[in-house]
Coordinates of C-alpha atoms in Angstrom, one line a residue:
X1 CA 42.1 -62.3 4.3
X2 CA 42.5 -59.1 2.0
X3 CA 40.3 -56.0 2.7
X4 CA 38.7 -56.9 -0.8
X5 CA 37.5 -60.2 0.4
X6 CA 36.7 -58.9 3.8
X7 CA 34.5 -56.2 2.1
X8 CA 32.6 -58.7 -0.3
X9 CA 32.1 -61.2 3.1
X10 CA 30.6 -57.8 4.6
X11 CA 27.9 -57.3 1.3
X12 CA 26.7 -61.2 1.8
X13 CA 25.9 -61.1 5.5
X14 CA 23.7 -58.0 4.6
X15 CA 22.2 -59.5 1.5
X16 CA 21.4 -62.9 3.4
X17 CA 20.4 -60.9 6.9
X18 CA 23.0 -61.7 9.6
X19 CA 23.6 -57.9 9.8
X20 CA 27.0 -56.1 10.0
X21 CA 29.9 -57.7 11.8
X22 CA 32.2 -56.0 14.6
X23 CA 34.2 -54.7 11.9
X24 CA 31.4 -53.6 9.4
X25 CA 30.1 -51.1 12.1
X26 CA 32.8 -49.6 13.4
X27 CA 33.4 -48.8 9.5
X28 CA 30.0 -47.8 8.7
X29 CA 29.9 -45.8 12.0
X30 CA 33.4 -43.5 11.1
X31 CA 31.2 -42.7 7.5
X32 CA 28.0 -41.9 9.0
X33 CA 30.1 -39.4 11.7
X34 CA 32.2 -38.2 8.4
X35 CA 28.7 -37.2 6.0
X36 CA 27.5 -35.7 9.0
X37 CA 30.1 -33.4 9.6
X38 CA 30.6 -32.7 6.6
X39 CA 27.1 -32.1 6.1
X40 CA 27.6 -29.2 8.8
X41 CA 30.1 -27.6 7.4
X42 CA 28.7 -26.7 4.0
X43 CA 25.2 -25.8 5.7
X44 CA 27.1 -23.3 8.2
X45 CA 29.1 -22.0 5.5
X46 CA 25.8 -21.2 3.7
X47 CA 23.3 -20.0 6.1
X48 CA 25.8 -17.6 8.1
X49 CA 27.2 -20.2 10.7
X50 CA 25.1 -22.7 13.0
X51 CA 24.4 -26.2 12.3
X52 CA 21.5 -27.7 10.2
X53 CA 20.1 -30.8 10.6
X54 CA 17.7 -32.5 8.9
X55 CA 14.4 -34.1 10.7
X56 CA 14.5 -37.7 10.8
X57 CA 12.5 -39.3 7.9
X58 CA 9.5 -40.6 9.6
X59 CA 8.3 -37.1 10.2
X60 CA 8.1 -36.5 6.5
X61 CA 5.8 -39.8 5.7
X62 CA 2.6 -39.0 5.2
X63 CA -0.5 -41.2 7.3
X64 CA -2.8 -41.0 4.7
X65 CA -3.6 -39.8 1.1
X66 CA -5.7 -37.4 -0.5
X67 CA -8.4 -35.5 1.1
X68 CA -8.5 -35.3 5.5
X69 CA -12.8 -35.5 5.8
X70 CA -13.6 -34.3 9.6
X71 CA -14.2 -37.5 11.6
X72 CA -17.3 -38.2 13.2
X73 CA -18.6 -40.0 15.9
X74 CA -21.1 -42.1 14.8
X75 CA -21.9 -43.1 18.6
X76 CA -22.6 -39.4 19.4
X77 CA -24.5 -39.3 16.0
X78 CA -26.8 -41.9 17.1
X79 CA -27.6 -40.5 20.6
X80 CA -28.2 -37.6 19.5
X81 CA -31.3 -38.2 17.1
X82 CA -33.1 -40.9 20.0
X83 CA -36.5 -40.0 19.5
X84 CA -37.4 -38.6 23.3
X85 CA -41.3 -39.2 24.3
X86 CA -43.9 -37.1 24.8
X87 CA -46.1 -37.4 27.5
X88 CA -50.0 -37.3 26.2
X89 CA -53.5 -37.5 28.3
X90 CA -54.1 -41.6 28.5
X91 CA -56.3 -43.0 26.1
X92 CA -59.6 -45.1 27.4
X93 CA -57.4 -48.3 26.3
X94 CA -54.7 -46.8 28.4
X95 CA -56.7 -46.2 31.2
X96 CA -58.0 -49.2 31.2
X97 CA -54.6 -51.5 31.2
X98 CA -53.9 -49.2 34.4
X99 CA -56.9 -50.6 35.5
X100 CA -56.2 -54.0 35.9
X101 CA -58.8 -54.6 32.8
X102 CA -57.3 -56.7 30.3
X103 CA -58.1 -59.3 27.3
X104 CA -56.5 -61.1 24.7
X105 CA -57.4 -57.3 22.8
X106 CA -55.4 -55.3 25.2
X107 CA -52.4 -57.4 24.6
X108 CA -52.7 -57.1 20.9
X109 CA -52.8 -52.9 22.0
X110 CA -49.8 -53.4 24.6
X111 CA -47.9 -55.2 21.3
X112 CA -48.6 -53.3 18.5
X113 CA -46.9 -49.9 19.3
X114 CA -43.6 -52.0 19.3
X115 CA -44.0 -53.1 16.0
X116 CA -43.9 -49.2 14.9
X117 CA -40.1 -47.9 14.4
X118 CA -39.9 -44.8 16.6
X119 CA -37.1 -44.8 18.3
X120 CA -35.1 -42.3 16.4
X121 CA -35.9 -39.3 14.2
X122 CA -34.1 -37.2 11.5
X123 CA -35.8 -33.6 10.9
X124 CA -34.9 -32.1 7.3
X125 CA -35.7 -28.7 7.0
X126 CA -36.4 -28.2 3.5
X127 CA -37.0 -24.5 3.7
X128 CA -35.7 -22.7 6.4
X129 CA -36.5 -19.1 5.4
X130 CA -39.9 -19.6 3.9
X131 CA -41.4 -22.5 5.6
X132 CA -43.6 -24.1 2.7
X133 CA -45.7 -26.5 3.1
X134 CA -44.6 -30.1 2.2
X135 CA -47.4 -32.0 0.3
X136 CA -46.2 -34.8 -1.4
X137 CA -43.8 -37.8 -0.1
X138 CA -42.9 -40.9 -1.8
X139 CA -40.3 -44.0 -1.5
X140 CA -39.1 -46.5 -3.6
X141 CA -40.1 -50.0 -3.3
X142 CA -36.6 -50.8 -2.1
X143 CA -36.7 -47.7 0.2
X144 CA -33.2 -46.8 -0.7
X145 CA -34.7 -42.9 -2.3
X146 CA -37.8 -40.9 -1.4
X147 CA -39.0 -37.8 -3.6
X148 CA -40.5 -34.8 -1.4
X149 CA -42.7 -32.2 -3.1
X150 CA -44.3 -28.9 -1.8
X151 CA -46.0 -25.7 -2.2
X152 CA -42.7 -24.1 -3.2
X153 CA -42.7 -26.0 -6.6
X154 CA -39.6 -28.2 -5.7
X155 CA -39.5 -31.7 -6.3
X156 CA -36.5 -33.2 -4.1
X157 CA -34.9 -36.5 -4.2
X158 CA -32.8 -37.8 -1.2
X159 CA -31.3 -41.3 -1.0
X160 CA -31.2 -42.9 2.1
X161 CA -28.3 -44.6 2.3
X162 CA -26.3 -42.1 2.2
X163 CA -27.7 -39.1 3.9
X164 CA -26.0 -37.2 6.3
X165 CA -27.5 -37.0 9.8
X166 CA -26.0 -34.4 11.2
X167 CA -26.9 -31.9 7.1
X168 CA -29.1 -34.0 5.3
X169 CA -29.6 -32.5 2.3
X170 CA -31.0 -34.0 -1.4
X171 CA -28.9 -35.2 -4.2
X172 CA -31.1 -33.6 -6.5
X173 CA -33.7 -31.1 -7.1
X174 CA -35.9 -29.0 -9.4
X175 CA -39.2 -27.2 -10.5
X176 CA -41.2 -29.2 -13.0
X177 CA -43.3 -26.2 -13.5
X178 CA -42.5 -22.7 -12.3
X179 CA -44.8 -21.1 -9.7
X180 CA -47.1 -24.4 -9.3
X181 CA -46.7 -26.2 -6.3
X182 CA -47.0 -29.8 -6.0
X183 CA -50.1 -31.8 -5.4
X184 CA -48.7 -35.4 -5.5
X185 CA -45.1 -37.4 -6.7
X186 CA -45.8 -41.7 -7.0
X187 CA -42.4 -44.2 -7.4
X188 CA -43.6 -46.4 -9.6
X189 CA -43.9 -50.5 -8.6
X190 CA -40.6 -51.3 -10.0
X191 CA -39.2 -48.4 -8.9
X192 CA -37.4 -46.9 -12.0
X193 CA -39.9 -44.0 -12.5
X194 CA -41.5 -41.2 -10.7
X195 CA -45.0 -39.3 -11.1
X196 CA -44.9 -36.0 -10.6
X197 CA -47.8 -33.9 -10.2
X198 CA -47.9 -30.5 -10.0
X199 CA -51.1 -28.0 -9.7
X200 CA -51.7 -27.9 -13.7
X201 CA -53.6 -30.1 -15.7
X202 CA -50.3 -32.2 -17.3
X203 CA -48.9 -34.9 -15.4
X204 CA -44.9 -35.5 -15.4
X205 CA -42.8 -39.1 -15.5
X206 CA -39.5 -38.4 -14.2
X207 CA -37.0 -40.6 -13.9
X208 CA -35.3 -42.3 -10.2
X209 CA -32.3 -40.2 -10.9
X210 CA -34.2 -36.9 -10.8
X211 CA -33.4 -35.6 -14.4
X212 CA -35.4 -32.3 -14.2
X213 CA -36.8 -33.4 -18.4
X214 CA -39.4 -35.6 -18.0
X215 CA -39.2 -38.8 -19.6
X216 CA -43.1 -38.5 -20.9
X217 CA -45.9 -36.1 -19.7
X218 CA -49.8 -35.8 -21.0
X219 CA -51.6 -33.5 -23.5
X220 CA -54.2 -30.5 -21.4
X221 CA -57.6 -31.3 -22.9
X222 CA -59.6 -28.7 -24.5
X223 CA -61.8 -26.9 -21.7
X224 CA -64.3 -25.4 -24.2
X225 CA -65.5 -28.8 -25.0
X226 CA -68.6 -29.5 -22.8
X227 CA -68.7 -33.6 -22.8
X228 CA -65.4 -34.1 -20.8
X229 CA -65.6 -37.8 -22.7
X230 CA -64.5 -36.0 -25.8
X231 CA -61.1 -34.6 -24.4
X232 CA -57.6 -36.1 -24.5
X233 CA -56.7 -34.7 -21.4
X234 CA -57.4 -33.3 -18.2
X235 CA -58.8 -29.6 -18.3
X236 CA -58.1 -28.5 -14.7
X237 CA -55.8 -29.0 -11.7
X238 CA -54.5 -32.5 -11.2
X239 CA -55.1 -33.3 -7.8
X240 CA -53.9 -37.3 -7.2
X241 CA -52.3 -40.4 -9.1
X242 CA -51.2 -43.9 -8.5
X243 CA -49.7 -46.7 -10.6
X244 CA -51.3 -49.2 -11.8
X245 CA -50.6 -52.9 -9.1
X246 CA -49.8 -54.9 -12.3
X247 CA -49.0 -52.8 -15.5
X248 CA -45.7 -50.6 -14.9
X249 CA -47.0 -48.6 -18.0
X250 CA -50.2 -47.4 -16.4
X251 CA -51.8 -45.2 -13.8
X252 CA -54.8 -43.0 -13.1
X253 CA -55.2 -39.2 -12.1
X254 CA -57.9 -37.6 -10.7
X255 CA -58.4 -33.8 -11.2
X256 CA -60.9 -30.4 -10.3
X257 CA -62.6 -31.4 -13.7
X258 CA -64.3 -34.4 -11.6
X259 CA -62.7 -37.2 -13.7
X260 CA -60.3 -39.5 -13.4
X261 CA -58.2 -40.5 -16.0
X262 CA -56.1 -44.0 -17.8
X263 CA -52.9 -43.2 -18.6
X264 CA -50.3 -45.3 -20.9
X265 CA -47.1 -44.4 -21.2
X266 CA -46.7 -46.5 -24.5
X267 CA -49.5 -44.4 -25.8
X268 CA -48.7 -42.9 -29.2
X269 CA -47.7 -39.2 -28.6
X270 CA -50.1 -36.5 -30.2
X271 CA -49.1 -32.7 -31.8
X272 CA -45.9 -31.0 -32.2
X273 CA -44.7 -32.0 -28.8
X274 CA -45.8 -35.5 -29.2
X275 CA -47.7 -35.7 -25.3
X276 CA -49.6 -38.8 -24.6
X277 CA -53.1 -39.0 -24.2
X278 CA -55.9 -40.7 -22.2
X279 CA -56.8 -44.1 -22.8
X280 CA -60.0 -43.9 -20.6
X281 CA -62.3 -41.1 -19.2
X282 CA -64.0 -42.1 -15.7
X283 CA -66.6 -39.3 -15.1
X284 CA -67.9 -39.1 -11.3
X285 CA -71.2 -37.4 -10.6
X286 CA -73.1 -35.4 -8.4
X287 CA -76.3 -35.9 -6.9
X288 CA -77.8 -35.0 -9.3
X289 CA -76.3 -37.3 -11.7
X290 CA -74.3 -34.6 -13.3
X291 CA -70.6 -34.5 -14.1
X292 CA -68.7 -31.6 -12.7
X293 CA -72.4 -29.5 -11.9
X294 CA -73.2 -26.6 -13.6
X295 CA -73.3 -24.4 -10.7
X296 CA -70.4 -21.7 -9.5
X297 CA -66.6 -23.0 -8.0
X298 CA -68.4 -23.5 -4.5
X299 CA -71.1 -25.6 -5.8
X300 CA -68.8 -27.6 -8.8
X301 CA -68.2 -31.5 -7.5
X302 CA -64.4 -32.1 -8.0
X303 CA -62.5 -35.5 -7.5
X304 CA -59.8 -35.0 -4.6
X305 CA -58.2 -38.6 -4.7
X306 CA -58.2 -42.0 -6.0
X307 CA -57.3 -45.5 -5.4
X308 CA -56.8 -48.8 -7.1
X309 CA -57.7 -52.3 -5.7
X310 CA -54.0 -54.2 -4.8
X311 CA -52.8 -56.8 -6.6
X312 CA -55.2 -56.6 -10.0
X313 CA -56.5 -53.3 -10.3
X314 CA -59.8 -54.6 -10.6
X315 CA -61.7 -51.5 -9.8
X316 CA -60.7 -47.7 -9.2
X317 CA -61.9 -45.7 -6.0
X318 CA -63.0 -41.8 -6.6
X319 CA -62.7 -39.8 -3.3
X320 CA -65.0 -36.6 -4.1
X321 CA -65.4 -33.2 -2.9
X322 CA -68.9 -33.5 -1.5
X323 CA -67.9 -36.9 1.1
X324 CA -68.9 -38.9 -1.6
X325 CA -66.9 -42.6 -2.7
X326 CA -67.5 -43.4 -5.8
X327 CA -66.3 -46.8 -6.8
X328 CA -65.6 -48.1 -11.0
X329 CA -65.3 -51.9 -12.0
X330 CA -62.8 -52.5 -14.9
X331 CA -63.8 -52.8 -18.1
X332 CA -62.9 -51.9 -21.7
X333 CA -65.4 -48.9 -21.4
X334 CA -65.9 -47.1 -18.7
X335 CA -69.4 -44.8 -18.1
X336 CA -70.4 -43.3 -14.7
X337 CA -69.3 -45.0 -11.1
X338 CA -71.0 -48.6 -10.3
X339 CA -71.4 -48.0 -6.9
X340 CA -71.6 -44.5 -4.5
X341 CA -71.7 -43.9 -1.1
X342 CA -73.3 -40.6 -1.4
X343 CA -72.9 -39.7 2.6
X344 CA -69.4 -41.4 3.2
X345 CA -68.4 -38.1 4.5
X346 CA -69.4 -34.6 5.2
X347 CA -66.5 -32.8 3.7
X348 CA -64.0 -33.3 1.1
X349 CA -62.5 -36.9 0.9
X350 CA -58.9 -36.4 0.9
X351 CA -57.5 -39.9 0.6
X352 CA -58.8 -43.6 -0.2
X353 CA -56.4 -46.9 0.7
X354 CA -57.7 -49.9 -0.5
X355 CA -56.3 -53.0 1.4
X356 CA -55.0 -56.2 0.2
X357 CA -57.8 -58.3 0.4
X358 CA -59.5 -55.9 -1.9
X359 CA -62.6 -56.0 0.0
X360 CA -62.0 -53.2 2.7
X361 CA -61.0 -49.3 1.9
X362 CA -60.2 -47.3 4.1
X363 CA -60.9 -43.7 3.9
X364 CA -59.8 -39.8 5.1
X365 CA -61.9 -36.8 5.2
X366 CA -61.6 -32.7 6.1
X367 CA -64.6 -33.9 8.4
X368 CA -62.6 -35.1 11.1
X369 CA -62.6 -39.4 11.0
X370 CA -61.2 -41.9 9.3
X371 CA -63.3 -44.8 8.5
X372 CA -63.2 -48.2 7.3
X373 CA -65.5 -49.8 4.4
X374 CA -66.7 -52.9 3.1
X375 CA -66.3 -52.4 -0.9
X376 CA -69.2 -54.9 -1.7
X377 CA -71.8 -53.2 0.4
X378 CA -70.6 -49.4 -0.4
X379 CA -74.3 -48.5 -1.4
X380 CA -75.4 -48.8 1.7
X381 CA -73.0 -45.7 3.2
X382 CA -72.8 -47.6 6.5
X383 CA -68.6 -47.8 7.6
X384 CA -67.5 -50.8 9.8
X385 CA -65.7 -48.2 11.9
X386 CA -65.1 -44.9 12.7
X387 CA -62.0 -43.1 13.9
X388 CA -63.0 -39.3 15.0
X389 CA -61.4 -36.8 17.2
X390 CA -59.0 -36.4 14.1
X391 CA -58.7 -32.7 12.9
X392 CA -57.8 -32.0 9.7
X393 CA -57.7 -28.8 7.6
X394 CA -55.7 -30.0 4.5
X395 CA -56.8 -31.5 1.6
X396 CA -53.3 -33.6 1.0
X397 CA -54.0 -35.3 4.0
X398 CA -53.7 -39.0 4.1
X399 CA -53.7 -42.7 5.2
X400 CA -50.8 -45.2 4.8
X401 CA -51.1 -49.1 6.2
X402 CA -48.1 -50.8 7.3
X403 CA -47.1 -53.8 5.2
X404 CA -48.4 -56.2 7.2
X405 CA -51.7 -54.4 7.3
X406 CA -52.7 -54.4 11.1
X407 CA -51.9 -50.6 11.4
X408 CA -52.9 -47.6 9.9
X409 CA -51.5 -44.4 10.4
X410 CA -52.9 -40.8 9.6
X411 CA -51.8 -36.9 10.1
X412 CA -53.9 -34.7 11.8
X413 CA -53.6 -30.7 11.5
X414 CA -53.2 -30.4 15.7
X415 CA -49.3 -31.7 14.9
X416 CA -50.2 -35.5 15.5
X417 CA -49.0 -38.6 13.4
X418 CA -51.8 -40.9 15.0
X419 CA -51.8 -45.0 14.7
X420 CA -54.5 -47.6 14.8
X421 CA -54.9 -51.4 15.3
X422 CA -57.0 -52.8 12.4
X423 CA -57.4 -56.1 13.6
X424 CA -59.1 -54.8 17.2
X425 CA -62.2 -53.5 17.6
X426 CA -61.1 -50.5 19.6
X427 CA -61.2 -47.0 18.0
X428 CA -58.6 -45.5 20.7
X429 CA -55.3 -45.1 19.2
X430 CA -52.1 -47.3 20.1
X431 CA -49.9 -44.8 20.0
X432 CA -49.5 -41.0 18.9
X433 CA -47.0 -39.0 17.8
X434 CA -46.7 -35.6 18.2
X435 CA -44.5 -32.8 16.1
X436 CA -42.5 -30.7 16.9
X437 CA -44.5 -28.5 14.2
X438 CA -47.4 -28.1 12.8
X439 CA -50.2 -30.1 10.6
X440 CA -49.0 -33.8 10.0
X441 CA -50.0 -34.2 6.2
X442 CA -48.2 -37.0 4.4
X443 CA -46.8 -41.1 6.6
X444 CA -45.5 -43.0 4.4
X445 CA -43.9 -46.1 5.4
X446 CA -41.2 -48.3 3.9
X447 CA -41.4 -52.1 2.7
X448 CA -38.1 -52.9 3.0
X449 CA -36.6 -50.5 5.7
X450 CA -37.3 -50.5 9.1
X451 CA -38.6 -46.6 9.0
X452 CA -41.8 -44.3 8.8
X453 CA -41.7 -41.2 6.8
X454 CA -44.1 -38.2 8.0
X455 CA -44.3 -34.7 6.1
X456 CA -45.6 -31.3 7.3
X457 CA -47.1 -27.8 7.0
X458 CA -43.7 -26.3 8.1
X459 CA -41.4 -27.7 5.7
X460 CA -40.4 -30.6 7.8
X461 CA -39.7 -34.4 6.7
X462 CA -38.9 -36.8 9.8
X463 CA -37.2 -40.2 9.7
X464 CA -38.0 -42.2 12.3

């Protein structure tokens, strides 16, 4: 056999993967030892002697592409935000279990604090230098985003999913209206829009993506005009809002000008700017049947929150400034309130839930309880039940009911998020909370994630 047929014989066991033979080695061997020398020789003829070999190829491969992020350890992650207990006095239901005491009701008390997610917690400090108060909280249906508002004029959105536990910070924020803080931000039913409201008399829709424009926001009425009936708008300080259960394109307000207003956002805009107006005017009343009183700012009757009946909206629920519940039946025109529990409370109502059934309502109040109505016998002023022993100094202060509605949950200004059984007849607490700050003033909890949201006076939102 020639070297030329040898050579090609050599090519075909590569190509067909038998490898070199004896022969093909030894050859390949003498070139690889020849480059290499060679190799040495020009490098030591250009560097000024000493040899110069290059690293093997492996080391030049890279492991990955683009940007190195830091790796974390999710494990360590998770440890580290385990809620740890607090150790409280026992309640009398407490004491009782220890007792030896117990009914079918104490198991439903011994069960229900599992059914609250409180095993881990995630603290957002929102402001760090100034503290601010956080007084607004809201998450969508899906409970994928929440909006955050507070007395330093910042609305803030956050999504959930993918927040960082070790910097959470939001995806997007701004200051609907410079130097007012705000009272109150709503997700919408669907989801797709926000209601912002901050301490003027104009409500704001926002989009879920938190553009800082508003999509749509409503006319100021004129304050000089004396039947409040006769203005588009709201002539004072917008204090709460809520969306309509069945209409995406409606929702109420309630402001200082002790009214509550319909809103549609397919309303024909008015003036230059083309802002929406009212649809409806709902005026609450004082004792003496007037609207607003005539007497000085201490005196005046103000509307601090507001509720709609789940499901149909059928009637809207008017939390006032003098403890008074003032409730409206739907209808094409509205007058003054269809029924009032003129002594509901003692101080300033500052929030009204109004449960599934439509037939209870459950209400908060600067007066220190909680307490639990029967909406067809609201004349009569007489709760079902009263929670006490539950301080509260801030007019933003309110309930929220777990979706399944056997629990309510409430802040209290002592640092306390505070649950209740509504299905027992017990007025001790299951469980209690306490921060690691100050005044508990917005729980909100979400329908489709396992998690409870809780706002406070220091700037605080916490995850649990």
């Amino acid at each position: 056999m020639s070297d030329d047929e040898a050579e090609m014989a050599e090519l075909r066991a590569v190509r067909e993967g038998r490898g070199l033979t004896s022969r093909g080695r030894a050859a390949h061997r003498q070139e690889s030892v020849g480059a290499t020398t060679s190799s040495s020789t020009s490098s030591s003829s250009g560097l000024g002697g000493g040899s110069w070999l290059l690293p093997p190829p492996e080391m030049h491969l890279p492991t990955q592409f683009g940007k190195k992020g830091n790796r974390v350890d999710e494990e360590a992650v998770h440890k580290e935000h385990i809620r740890v207990p607090v150790e409280e006095p026992p309640t009398v239901a407490a004491q009782a279990l220890a007792s030896g005491e117990s009914d079918e009701d104490d198991d439903d008390r011994r069960e229900a604090p599992s059914r609250i997610p409180d095993t881990h917690e995630i603290c957002l400090d929102l402001c760090p230098e100034s503290h601010k108060s956080l007084t607004a909280l809201s998450m969508d249906p899906k409970g994928s985003r929440m909006v955050t508002g507070g007395t330093d004029g910042m609305v803030r959105y956050w999504d959930l999913n993918g927040i960082n536990a070790m910097d959470p910070k939001p995806f997007r924020e701004f200051a609907p209206q410079e130097g007012y803080p705000i009272n109150c931000v709503r997700f919408s039913n669907t989801g797709g829009q926000v209601l912002v409201l901050p301490a003027d008399a104009r409500c704001r829709i926002h989009d879920r993506n938190g553009t800082s424009a508003p999509v749509q926001q409503s006319v100021k009425g004129d304050q000089y005009i004396r039947d409040l009936q006769h203005t588009k708008g709201h002539t004072a300080t917008i204090t709460d809002g809520h969306w309509h259960p069945m209409d995406p394109s409606k929702w109420i307000t309630s402001s200082l000008d002790c009214t509550i207003r319909i809103w549609d956002i397919n309303t024909p805009g008015t003036g230059m700017d083309m802002w929406i107006p009212c649809i409806h005017t709902l005026k609450c009343v004082d004792k003496r049947g007037i609207c607003g009183g005539r007497g000085g700012v201490e005196n005046q009757l103000f509307v601090n929150s507001c509720g709609f009946k789940p499901y149909d909206g059928g009637f809207i629920v008017a939390g006032c400034s003098d403890g008074s519940l003032q409730l409206f039946n739907e209808r094409k025109r509205y007058g003054k309130a269809d029924m009032i529990a003129r002594t509901a409370h003692t101080d300033v109502v500052t929030s009204v839930n109004v449960l599934e059934d439509g037939q209870r309502m459950l209400s908060r109040s600067l007066d220190g309880t909680m307490k639990l109505w029967d909406c067809r016998k609201l004349r009569a002023s007489t709760p079902v039940r009263t929670w006490g022993d539950l301080p509260c100094t801030d007019e933003h202060t309110d309930i929220t009911i777990s979706p399944d509605e056997s629990l309510a949950l409430t802040g209290t200004s002592d640092g306390r998020v505070v649950a209740f059984d509504l299905q027992s007849e017990s007025v001790d607490p299951i469980k209690s909370y306490p921060f690691r700050t100050q005044s508990a003033v917005r729980v909100g909890p979400s329908q489709r994630r396992s998690a409870t949201m809780a706002c406070c006076q220091r700037g605080f939102t916490m995850a649990s």
